[in-house]
Short mmCIF file of C-alpha atoms in Angstrom, two decimals:
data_model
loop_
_atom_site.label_atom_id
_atom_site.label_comp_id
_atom_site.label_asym_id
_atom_site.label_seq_id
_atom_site.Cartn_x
_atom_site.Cartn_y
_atom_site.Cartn_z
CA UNK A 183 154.74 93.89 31.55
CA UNK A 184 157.76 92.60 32.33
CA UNK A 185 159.37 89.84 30.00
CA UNK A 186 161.74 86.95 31.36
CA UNK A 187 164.11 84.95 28.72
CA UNK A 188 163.85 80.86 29.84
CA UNK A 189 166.84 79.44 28.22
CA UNK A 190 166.78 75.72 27.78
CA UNK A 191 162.70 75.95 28.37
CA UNK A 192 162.00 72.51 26.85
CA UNK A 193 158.81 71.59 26.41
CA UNK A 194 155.43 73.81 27.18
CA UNK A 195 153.97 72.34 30.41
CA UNK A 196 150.31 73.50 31.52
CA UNK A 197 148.72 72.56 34.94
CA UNK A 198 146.63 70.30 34.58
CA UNK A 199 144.00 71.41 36.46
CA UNK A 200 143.78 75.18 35.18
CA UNK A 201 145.76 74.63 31.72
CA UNK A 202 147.60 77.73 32.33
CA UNK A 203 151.34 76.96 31.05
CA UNK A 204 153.76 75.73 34.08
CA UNK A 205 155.78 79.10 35.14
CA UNK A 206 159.33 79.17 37.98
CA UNK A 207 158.90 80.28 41.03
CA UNK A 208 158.29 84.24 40.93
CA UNK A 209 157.80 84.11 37.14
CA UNK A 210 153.93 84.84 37.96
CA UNK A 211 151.49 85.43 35.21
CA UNK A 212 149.85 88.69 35.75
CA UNK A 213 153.19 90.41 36.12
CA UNK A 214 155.92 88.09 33.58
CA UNK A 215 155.79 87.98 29.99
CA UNK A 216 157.75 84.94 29.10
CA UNK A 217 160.12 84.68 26.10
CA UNK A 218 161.30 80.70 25.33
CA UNK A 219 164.57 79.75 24.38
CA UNK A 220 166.26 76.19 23.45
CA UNK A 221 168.63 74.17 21.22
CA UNK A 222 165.75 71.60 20.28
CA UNK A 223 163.36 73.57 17.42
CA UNK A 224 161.11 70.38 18.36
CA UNK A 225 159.62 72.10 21.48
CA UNK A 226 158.47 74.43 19.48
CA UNK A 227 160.61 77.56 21.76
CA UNK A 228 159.64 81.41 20.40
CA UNK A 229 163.41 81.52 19.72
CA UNK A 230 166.20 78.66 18.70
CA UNK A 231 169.39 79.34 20.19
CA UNK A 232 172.19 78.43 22.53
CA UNK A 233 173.66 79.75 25.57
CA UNK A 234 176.31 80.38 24.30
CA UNK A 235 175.03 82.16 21.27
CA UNK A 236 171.58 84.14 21.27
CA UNK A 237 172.02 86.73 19.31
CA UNK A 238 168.66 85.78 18.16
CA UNK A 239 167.94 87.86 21.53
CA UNK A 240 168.39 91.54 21.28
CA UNK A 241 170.91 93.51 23.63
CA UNK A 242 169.49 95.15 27.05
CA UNK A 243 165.75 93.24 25.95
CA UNK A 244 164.86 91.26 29.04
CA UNK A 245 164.18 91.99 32.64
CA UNK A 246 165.26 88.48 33.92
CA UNK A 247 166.82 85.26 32.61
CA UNK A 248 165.65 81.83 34.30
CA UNK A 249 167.80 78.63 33.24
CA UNK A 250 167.24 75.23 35.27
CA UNK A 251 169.75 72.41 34.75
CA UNK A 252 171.34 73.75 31.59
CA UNK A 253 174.79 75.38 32.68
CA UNK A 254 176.28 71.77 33.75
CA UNK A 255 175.74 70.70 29.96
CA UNK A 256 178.40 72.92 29.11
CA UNK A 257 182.38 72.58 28.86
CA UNK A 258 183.45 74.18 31.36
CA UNK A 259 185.41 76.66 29.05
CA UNK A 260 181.85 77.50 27.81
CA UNK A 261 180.55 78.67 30.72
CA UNK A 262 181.81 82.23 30.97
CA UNK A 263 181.00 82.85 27.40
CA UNK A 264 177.50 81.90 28.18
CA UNK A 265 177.17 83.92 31.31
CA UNK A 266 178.55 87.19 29.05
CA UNK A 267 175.20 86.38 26.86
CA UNK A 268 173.24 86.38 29.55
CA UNK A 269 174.46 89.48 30.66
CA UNK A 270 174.17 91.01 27.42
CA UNK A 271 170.51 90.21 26.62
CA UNK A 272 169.46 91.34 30.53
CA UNK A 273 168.59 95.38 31.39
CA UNK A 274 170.62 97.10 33.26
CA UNK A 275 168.44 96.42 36.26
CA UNK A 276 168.05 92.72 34.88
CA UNK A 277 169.01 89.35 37.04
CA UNK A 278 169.83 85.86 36.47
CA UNK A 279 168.53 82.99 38.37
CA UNK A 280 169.90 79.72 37.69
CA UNK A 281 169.52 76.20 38.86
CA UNK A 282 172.09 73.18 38.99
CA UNK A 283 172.92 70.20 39.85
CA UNK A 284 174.75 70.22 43.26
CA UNK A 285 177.98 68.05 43.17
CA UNK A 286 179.03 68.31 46.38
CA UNK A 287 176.20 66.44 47.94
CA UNK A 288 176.05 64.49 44.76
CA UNK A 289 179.73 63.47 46.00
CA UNK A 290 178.33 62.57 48.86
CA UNK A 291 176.45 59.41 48.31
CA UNK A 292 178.98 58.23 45.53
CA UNK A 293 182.03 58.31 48.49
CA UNK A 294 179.14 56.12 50.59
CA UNK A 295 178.90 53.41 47.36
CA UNK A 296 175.46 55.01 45.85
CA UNK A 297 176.61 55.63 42.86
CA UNK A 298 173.94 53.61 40.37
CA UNK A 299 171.26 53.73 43.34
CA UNK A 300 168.55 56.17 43.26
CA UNK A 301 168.89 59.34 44.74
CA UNK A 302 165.63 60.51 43.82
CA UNK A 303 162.46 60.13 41.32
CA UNK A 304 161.90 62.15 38.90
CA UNK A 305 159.55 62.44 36.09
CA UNK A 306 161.50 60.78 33.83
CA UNK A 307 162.17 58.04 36.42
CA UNK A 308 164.71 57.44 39.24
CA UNK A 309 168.11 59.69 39.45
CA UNK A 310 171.22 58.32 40.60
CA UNK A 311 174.73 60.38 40.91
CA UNK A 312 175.63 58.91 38.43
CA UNK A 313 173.20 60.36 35.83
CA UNK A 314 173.53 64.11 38.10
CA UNK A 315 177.71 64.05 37.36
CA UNK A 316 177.63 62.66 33.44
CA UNK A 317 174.21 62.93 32.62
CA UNK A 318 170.45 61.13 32.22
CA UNK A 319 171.45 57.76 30.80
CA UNK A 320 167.93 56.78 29.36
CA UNK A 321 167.43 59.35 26.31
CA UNK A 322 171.48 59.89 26.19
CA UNK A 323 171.23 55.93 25.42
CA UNK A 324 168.35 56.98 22.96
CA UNK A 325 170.76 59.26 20.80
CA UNK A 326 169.82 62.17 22.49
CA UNK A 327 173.51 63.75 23.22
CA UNK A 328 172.38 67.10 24.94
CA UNK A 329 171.36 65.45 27.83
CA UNK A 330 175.43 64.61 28.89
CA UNK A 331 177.04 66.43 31.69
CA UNK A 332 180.54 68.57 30.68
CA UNK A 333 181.46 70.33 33.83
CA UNK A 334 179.65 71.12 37.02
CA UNK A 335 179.46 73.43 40.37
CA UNK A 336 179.33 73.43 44.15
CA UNK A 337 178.20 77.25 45.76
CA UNK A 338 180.94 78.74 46.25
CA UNK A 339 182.45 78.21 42.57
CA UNK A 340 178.84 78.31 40.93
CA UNK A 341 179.08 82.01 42.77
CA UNK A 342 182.61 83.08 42.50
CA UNK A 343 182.01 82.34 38.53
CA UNK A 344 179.05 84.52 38.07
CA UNK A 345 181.20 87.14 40.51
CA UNK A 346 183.84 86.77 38.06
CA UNK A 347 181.48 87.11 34.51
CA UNK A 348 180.53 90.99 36.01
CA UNK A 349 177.35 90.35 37.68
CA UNK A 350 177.55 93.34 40.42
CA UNK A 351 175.46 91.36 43.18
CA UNK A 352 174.96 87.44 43.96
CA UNK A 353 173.26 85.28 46.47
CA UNK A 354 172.32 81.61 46.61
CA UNK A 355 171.47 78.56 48.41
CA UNK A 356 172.38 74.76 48.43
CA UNK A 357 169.92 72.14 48.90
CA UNK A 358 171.43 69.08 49.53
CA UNK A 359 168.43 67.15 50.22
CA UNK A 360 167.55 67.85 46.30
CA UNK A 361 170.86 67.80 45.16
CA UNK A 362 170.99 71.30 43.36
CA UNK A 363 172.33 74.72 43.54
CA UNK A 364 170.73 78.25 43.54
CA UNK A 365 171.90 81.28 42.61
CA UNK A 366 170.70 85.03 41.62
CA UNK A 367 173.10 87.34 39.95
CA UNK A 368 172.52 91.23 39.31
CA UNK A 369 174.07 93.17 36.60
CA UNK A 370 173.52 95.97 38.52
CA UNK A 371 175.24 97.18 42.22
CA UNK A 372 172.07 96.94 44.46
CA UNK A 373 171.46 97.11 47.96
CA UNK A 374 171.31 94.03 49.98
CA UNK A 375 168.03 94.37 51.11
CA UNK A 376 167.14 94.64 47.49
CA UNK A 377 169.17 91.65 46.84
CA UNK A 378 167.66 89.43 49.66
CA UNK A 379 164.00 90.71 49.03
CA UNK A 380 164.63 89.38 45.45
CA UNK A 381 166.15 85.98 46.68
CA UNK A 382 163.42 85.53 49.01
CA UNK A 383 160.88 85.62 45.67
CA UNK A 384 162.60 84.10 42.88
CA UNK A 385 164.87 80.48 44.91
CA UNK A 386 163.54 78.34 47.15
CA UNK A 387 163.60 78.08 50.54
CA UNK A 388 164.84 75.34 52.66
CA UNK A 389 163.13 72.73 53.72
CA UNK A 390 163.18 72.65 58.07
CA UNK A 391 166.18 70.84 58.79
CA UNK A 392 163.90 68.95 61.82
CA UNK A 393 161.47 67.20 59.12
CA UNK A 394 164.53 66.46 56.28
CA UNK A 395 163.43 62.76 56.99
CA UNK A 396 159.89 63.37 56.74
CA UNK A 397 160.14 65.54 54.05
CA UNK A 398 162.35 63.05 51.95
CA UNK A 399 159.90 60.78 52.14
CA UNK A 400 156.89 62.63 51.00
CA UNK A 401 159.01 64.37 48.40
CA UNK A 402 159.87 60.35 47.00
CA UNK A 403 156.13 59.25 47.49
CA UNK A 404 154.99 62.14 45.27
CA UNK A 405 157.80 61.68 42.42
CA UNK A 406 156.47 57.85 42.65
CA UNK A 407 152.95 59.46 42.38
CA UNK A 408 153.70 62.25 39.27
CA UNK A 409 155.64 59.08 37.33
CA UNK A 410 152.68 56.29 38.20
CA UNK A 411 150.38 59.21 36.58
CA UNK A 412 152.61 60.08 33.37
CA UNK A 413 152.80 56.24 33.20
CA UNK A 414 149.20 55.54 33.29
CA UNK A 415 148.73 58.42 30.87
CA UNK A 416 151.23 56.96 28.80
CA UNK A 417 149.37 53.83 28.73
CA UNK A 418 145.88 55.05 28.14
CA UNK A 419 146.76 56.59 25.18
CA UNK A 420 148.47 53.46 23.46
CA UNK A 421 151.88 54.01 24.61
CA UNK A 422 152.96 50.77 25.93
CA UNK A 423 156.21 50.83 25.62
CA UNK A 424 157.08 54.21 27.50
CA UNK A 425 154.11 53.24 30.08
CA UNK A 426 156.18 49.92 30.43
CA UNK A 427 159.51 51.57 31.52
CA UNK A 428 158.01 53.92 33.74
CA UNK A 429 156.41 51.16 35.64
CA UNK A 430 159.61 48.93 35.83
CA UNK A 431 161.03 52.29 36.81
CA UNK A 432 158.69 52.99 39.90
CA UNK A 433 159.28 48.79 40.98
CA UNK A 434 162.68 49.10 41.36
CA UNK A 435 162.23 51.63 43.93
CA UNK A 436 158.90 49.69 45.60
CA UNK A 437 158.74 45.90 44.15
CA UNK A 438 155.02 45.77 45.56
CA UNK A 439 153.62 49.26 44.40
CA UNK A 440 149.95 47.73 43.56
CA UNK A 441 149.38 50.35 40.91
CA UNK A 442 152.43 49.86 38.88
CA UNK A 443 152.26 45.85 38.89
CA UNK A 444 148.39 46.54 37.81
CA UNK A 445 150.02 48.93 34.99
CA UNK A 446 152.15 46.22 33.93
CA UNK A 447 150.54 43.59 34.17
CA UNK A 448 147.70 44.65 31.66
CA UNK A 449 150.54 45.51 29.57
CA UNK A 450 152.40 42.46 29.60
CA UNK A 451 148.62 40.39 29.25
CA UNK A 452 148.82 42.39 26.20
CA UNK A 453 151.48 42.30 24.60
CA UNK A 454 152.89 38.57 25.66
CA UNK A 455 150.19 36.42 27.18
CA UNK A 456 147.67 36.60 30.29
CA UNK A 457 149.88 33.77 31.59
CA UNK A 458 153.30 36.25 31.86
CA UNK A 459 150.70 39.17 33.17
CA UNK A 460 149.69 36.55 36.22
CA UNK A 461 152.99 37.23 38.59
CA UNK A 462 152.43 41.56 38.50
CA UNK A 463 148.44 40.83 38.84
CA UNK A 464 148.87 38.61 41.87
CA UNK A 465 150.91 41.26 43.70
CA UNK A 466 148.58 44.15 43.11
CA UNK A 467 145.64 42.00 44.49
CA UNK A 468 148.01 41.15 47.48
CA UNK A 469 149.27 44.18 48.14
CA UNK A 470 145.91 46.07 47.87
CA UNK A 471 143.32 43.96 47.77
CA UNK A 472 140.16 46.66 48.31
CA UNK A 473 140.63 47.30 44.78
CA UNK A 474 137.93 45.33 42.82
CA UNK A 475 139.23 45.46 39.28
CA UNK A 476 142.67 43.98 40.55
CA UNK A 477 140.40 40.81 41.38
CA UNK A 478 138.74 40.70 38.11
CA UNK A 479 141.65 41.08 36.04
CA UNK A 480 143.43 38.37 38.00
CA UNK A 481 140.71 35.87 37.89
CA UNK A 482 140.55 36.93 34.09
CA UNK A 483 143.98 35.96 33.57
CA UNK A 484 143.44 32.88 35.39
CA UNK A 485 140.95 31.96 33.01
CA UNK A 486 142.74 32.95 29.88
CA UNK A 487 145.86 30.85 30.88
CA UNK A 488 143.60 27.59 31.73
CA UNK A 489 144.46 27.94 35.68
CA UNK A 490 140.50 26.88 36.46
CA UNK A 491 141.32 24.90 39.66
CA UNK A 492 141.73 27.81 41.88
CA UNK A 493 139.64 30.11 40.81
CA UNK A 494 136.46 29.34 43.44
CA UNK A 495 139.29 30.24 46.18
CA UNK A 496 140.20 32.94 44.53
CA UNK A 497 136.52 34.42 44.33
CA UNK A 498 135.71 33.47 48.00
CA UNK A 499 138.76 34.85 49.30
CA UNK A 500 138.09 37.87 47.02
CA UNK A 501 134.43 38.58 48.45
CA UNK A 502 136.71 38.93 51.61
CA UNK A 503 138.06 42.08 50.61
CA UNK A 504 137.50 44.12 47.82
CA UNK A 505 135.58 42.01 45.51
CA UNK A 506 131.63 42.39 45.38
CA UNK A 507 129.53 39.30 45.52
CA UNK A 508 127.16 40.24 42.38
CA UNK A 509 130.83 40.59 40.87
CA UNK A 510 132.11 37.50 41.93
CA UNK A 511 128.62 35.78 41.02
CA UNK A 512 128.98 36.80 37.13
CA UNK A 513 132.82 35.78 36.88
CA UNK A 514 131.39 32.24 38.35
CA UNK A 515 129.15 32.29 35.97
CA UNK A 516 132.15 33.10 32.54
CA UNK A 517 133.85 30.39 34.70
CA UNK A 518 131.37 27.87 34.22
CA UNK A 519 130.58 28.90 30.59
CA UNK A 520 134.52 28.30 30.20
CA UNK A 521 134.01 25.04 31.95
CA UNK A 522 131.03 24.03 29.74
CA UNK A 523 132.83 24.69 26.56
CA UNK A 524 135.69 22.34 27.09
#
């Protein structure tokens, strides 16, 4: 089997739904043996190493070398010295794909203003061009320096220097709706056919220029999606304070996301008062109210912050939507104990 070297892996990912680890595009299974490489011993990679150094990696020892968003963290004096390792570790039939940010498009939105606004969602929350030219602000705030930006590419440079490192053959592709850069470098003089059948496996393809609208806004409805999940697994599992900024996160994209002011608000009831939780848990009954928990937590927080006068209003009007009437008949009933006990 054939073994591929993922420099910069980070952290093991596994699908969630079959638990078999996350794998690039082309990098299947059944047919790629995969061999992990970062700076960071805390991901627990089979090898610790740099780009510019892994001679932890034997000479001619891999058929392929994936690296996604790593070569912009180096000074740009560093780059063909890490391209010569790459070269070194790969076969003689090896390749190189590699992944970038894309600062031409990047360029783009900062020469129209956007420079702190979002230019996507990702995981770890919204991207602006700012964080794709000098780096992610949030865990570079957090001390955690290998995040920054030193240098960066458009194609025809990102090409031209792999050209110019001795990689025999190169192709690649721009994306501008994600921001990021292609590429897939040979060591070896192949045919084109060869080259493009390779291409057409290992990068992406682009998206149909005729749906770029459409598509942008799926692609930003399912980043909101993938961060409202890591949130509310964040905040099942006691971690308030990460579940916390990934919901602020998600509401300064969409203010009334009903999920997120949910998240929040049970947060905020716990860690303030049911009183400061009231504002998010009013929003996510307004802005879905078929959702019967978002009534009971509301009318709960009503009830812990001494707001009783409204309460039969907010039941009826509840039964209107998404609130059940046996429901609605037992938090009458804590309401009247509450009442009783004054």
């Amino acid at each position: 089997m054939k073994t591929f070297l993922h420099v910069g892996c980070g952290p093991l990912y596994r699908d969630p739904v079959t638990q078999q680890p996350s794998r690039p595009q082309g990098f299947d299974l059944n047919s790629w043996n995969e061999l992990r490489l970062d700076i960071n011993p805390a991901v627990n990679p089979d090898v610790v190493g740099t780009m510019t150094d892994m001679s932890a990696v034997p000479s001619g020892s891999v058929d392929a070398i994936f690296s996604s968003h790593n070569i912009e963290h180096l000074y740009p004096h560093e780059v063909p010295i890490a391209l010569a390792e790459f070269k070194r570790v790969l076969r003689p039939d090896g390749f190189v794909v590699i992944t970038c940010p894309d600062l031409q498009s990047v360029c783009a939105l900062v020469a129209q203003g956007k420079l702190t606004e979002p230019a996507y969602i990702s995981a770890a929350g919204p991207i602006a061009p700012l964080d794709i030219l000098y780096g992610h602000r949030p865990p570079m705030s957090q001390g955690n320096l290998y995040m920054s930006h030193r240098c960066g590419f458009i194609l025809n440079v990102l090409l031209g220097t792999l050209e110019s490192s001795g990689f025999a053959k190169v192709v690649g592709t721009c994306r501008p709706d994600y921001f990021d850069l292609w590429a897939l470098a040979c060591v070896s003089d192949i045919g084109d056919d060869q080259l493009l059948s390779l291409a057409r496996q290992y990068l992406p393809e682009q998206p149909a220029a005729t749906d770029q609208s459409e598509q942008a806004t799926q692609d930003m409805q399912q980043a909101i999606q993938d961060v409202l999940t890591l949130a509310q697994s964040h905040q099942q599992n006691g971690n308030l304070a990460e579940a916390q900024t990934l919901y602020l996160e998600i509401l300064n994209i969409e203010p009334r996301h009903a999920e997120a002011n949910y998240g929040l608000g049970l947060i905020e009831a716990n860690l303030k008062s049911a009183a400061d939780a009231l504002p998010r848990l009013e929003i996510a009954v307004e802005s879905n109210p078929a959702v019967e928990q978002y009534w009971v937590s509301y009318v709960d927080a009503l009830m812990l912050s001494g707001i009783t006068h409204s309460i039969s209003d907010v039941l009826t009007l509840g039964q209107q939507h998404g609130l059940q009437p046996e429901t609605a008949q037992v938090l009458a009933n804590e309401l009247a104990e509450l009442l009783k006990s004054k």
